[in-house]
Amino acid sequence: MLHTMSTSVEPVTDRSADEVNEEIRALWRRAGGTLSGEQREEYQRLVLEWAAAAPQPVPAA
């Protein structure tokens, strides 16, 4: 059986989650609520960037 490894790299961002979120909102406004294939790819990239920039909760002790 052949297993494949993911070659994707987690995005590294210098922007805050708020800045990325604003870009996501602007993308949706420009798209008028329906994303094209290219816009969906941009949206996915932005969501990953937002997740990397968002503060991570600290587990309770």
Short mmCIF file of N, CA and C in Angstrom, two decimals:
data_model
loop_
_atom_site.label_atom_id
_atom_site.label_comp_id
_atom_site.label_asym_id
_atom_site.label_seq_id
_atom_site.Cartn_x
_atom_site.Cartn_y
_atom_site.Cartn_z
N MET A 1 0.85 -1.16 0.00
CA MET A 1 0.00 0.00 0.00
C MET A 1 0.90 1.23 0.00
N LEU A 2 0.56 2.21 -0.81
CA LEU A 2 1.32 3.44 -0.94
C LEU A 2 0.64 4.55 -0.16
N HIS A 3 1.40 5.20 0.69
CA HIS A 3 0.87 6.33 1.46
C HIS A 3 1.49 7.61 0.94
N THR A 4 0.72 8.65 0.89
CA THR A 4 1.26 9.94 0.45
C THR A 4 1.34 10.89 1.63
N MET A 5 2.33 11.75 1.57
CA MET A 5 2.48 12.76 2.60
C MET A 5 2.00 14.09 2.03
N SER A 6 1.44 14.88 2.88
CA SER A 6 1.02 16.20 2.46
C SER A 6 2.25 17.05 2.17
N THR A 7 2.20 17.80 1.08
CA THR A 7 3.30 18.70 0.76
C THR A 7 2.93 20.14 1.04
N SER A 8 1.75 20.35 1.64
CA SER A 8 1.33 21.72 1.93
C SER A 8 2.12 22.23 3.13
N VAL A 9 2.34 23.53 3.12
CA VAL A 9 3.07 24.18 4.20
C VAL A 9 2.10 25.11 4.90
N GLU A 10 2.12 25.07 6.22
CA GLU A 10 1.25 25.96 6.97
C GLU A 10 1.68 27.40 6.71
N PRO A 11 0.71 28.27 6.48
CA PRO A 11 1.05 29.66 6.17
C PRO A 11 1.68 30.36 7.37
N VAL A 12 2.60 31.23 7.08
CA VAL A 12 3.21 32.06 8.10
C VAL A 12 2.74 33.48 7.80
N THR A 13 2.27 34.15 8.81
CA THR A 13 1.73 35.48 8.58
C THR A 13 2.34 36.50 9.51
N ASP A 14 2.50 37.71 9.01
CA ASP A 14 2.95 38.82 9.82
C ASP A 14 1.76 39.71 10.15
N ARG A 15 0.58 39.34 9.64
CA ARG A 15 -0.62 40.14 9.87
C ARG A 15 -1.42 39.56 11.02
N SER A 16 -2.18 40.43 11.65
CA SER A 16 -3.04 39.96 12.74
C SER A 16 -4.25 39.24 12.16
N ALA A 17 -4.91 38.47 13.01
CA ALA A 17 -6.13 37.78 12.60
C ALA A 17 -7.17 38.79 12.15
N ASP A 18 -7.24 39.94 12.81
CA ASP A 18 -8.19 40.98 12.43
C ASP A 18 -7.92 41.51 11.02
N GLU A 19 -6.65 41.71 10.69
CA GLU A 19 -6.30 42.19 9.36
C GLU A 19 -6.69 41.17 8.28
N VAL A 20 -6.40 39.91 8.55
CA VAL A 20 -6.75 38.86 7.58
C VAL A 20 -8.26 38.74 7.47
N ASN A 21 -8.96 38.84 8.60
CA ASN A 21 -10.41 38.76 8.59
C ASN A 21 -11.01 39.88 7.73
N GLU A 22 -10.44 41.07 7.82
CA GLU A 22 -10.94 42.18 7.00
C GLU A 22 -10.74 41.89 5.51
N GLU A 23 -9.63 41.26 5.17
CA GLU A 23 -9.40 40.89 3.76
C GLU A 23 -10.41 39.84 3.30
N ILE A 24 -10.74 38.90 4.19
CA ILE A 24 -11.76 37.89 3.87
C ILE A 24 -13.10 38.58 3.62
N ARG A 25 -13.46 39.50 4.49
CA ARG A 25 -14.73 40.23 4.32
C ARG A 25 -14.75 41.01 3.01
N ALA A 26 -13.62 41.65 2.68
CA ALA A 26 -13.53 42.42 1.43
C ALA A 26 -13.67 41.50 0.22
N LEU A 27 -13.09 40.31 0.29
CA LEU A 27 -13.22 39.34 -0.79
C LEU A 27 -14.68 38.99 -1.02
N TRP A 28 -15.40 38.72 0.05
CA TRP A 28 -16.83 38.38 -0.07
C TRP A 28 -17.63 39.55 -0.63
N ARG A 29 -17.30 40.79 -0.20
CA ARG A 29 -18.00 41.97 -0.74
C ARG A 29 -17.76 42.11 -2.23
N ARG A 30 -16.49 41.96 -2.65
CA ARG A 30 -16.16 42.07 -4.08
C ARG A 30 -16.86 40.99 -4.89
N ALA A 31 -16.99 39.81 -4.31
CA ALA A 31 -17.57 38.68 -5.02
C ALA A 31 -19.10 38.74 -5.06
N GLY A 32 -19.68 39.59 -4.25
CA GLY A 32 -21.14 39.68 -4.23
C GLY A 32 -21.80 38.45 -3.63
N GLY A 33 -21.08 37.73 -2.79
CA GLY A 33 -21.66 36.59 -2.09
C GLY A 33 -21.45 35.25 -2.77
N THR A 34 -20.92 35.24 -3.99
CA THR A 34 -20.65 33.98 -4.69
C THR A 34 -19.21 34.00 -5.19
N LEU A 35 -18.41 33.05 -4.70
CA LEU A 35 -17.00 33.01 -5.06
C LEU A 35 -16.77 32.18 -6.31
N SER A 36 -15.91 32.69 -7.20
CA SER A 36 -15.47 31.91 -8.36
C SER A 36 -14.43 30.90 -7.88
N GLY A 37 -13.99 30.04 -8.76
CA GLY A 37 -12.97 29.04 -8.40
C GLY A 37 -11.70 29.69 -7.89
N GLU A 38 -11.25 30.73 -8.56
CA GLU A 38 -10.03 31.43 -8.16
C GLU A 38 -10.23 32.12 -6.82
N GLN A 39 -11.41 32.71 -6.62
CA GLN A 39 -11.71 33.38 -5.36
C GLN A 39 -11.82 32.37 -4.22
N ARG A 40 -12.33 31.18 -4.49
CA ARG A 40 -12.41 30.13 -3.46
C ARG A 40 -11.01 29.74 -3.00
N GLU A 41 -10.09 29.64 -3.95
CA GLU A 41 -8.71 29.32 -3.59
C GLU A 41 -8.11 30.41 -2.71
N GLU A 42 -8.37 31.68 -3.07
CA GLU A 42 -7.89 32.79 -2.25
C GLU A 42 -8.52 32.75 -0.87
N TYR A 43 -9.82 32.46 -0.81
CA TYR A 43 -10.53 32.37 0.46
C TYR A 43 -9.91 31.28 1.34
N GLN A 44 -9.64 30.12 0.77
CA GLN A 44 -9.05 29.03 1.54
C GLN A 44 -7.68 29.43 2.08
N ARG A 45 -6.90 30.10 1.25
CA ARG A 45 -5.57 30.55 1.69
C ARG A 45 -5.72 31.55 2.84
N LEU A 46 -6.68 32.47 2.70
CA LEU A 46 -6.89 33.47 3.74
C LEU A 46 -7.38 32.85 5.05
N VAL A 47 -8.26 31.87 4.96
CA VAL A 47 -8.75 31.21 6.17
C VAL A 47 -7.61 30.51 6.90
N LEU A 48 -6.73 29.86 6.16
CA LEU A 48 -5.57 29.22 6.78
C LEU A 48 -4.65 30.26 7.43
N GLU A 49 -4.47 31.37 6.75
CA GLU A 49 -3.64 32.45 7.31
C GLU A 49 -4.30 33.01 8.57
N TRP A 50 -5.63 33.20 8.51
CA TRP A 50 -6.35 33.70 9.68
C TRP A 50 -6.20 32.74 10.86
N ALA A 51 -6.36 31.45 10.60
CA ALA A 51 -6.25 30.45 11.67
C ALA A 51 -4.85 30.46 12.29
N ALA A 52 -3.83 30.65 11.47
CA ALA A 52 -2.46 30.69 11.98
C ALA A 52 -2.22 31.94 12.81
N ALA A 53 -2.92 33.03 12.48
CA ALA A 53 -2.72 34.30 13.19
C ALA A 53 -3.61 34.43 14.42
N ALA A 54 -4.68 33.66 14.47
CA ALA A 54 -5.64 33.78 15.58
C ALA A 54 -5.00 33.30 16.88
N PRO A 55 -5.30 34.00 17.96
CA PRO A 55 -4.77 33.57 19.27
C PRO A 55 -5.28 32.16 19.59
N GLN A 56 -4.40 31.35 20.11
CA GLN A 56 -4.77 29.97 20.49
C GLN A 56 -5.17 29.94 21.95
N PRO A 57 -6.27 29.24 22.26
CA PRO A 57 -6.68 29.17 23.66
C PRO A 57 -5.67 28.39 24.49
N VAL A 58 -5.52 28.81 25.72
CA VAL A 58 -4.61 28.13 26.65
C VAL A 58 -5.41 27.09 27.40
N PRO A 59 -4.98 25.82 27.36
CA PRO A 59 -5.73 24.78 28.07
C PRO A 59 -5.78 25.05 29.58
N ALA A 60 -6.90 24.75 30.18
CA ALA A 60 -7.05 24.92 31.62
C ALA A 60 -6.16 23.93 32.36
N ALA A 61 -5.59 24.37 33.44
CA ALA A 61 -4.71 23.49 34.23
C ALA A 61 -5.51 22.59 35.15
#
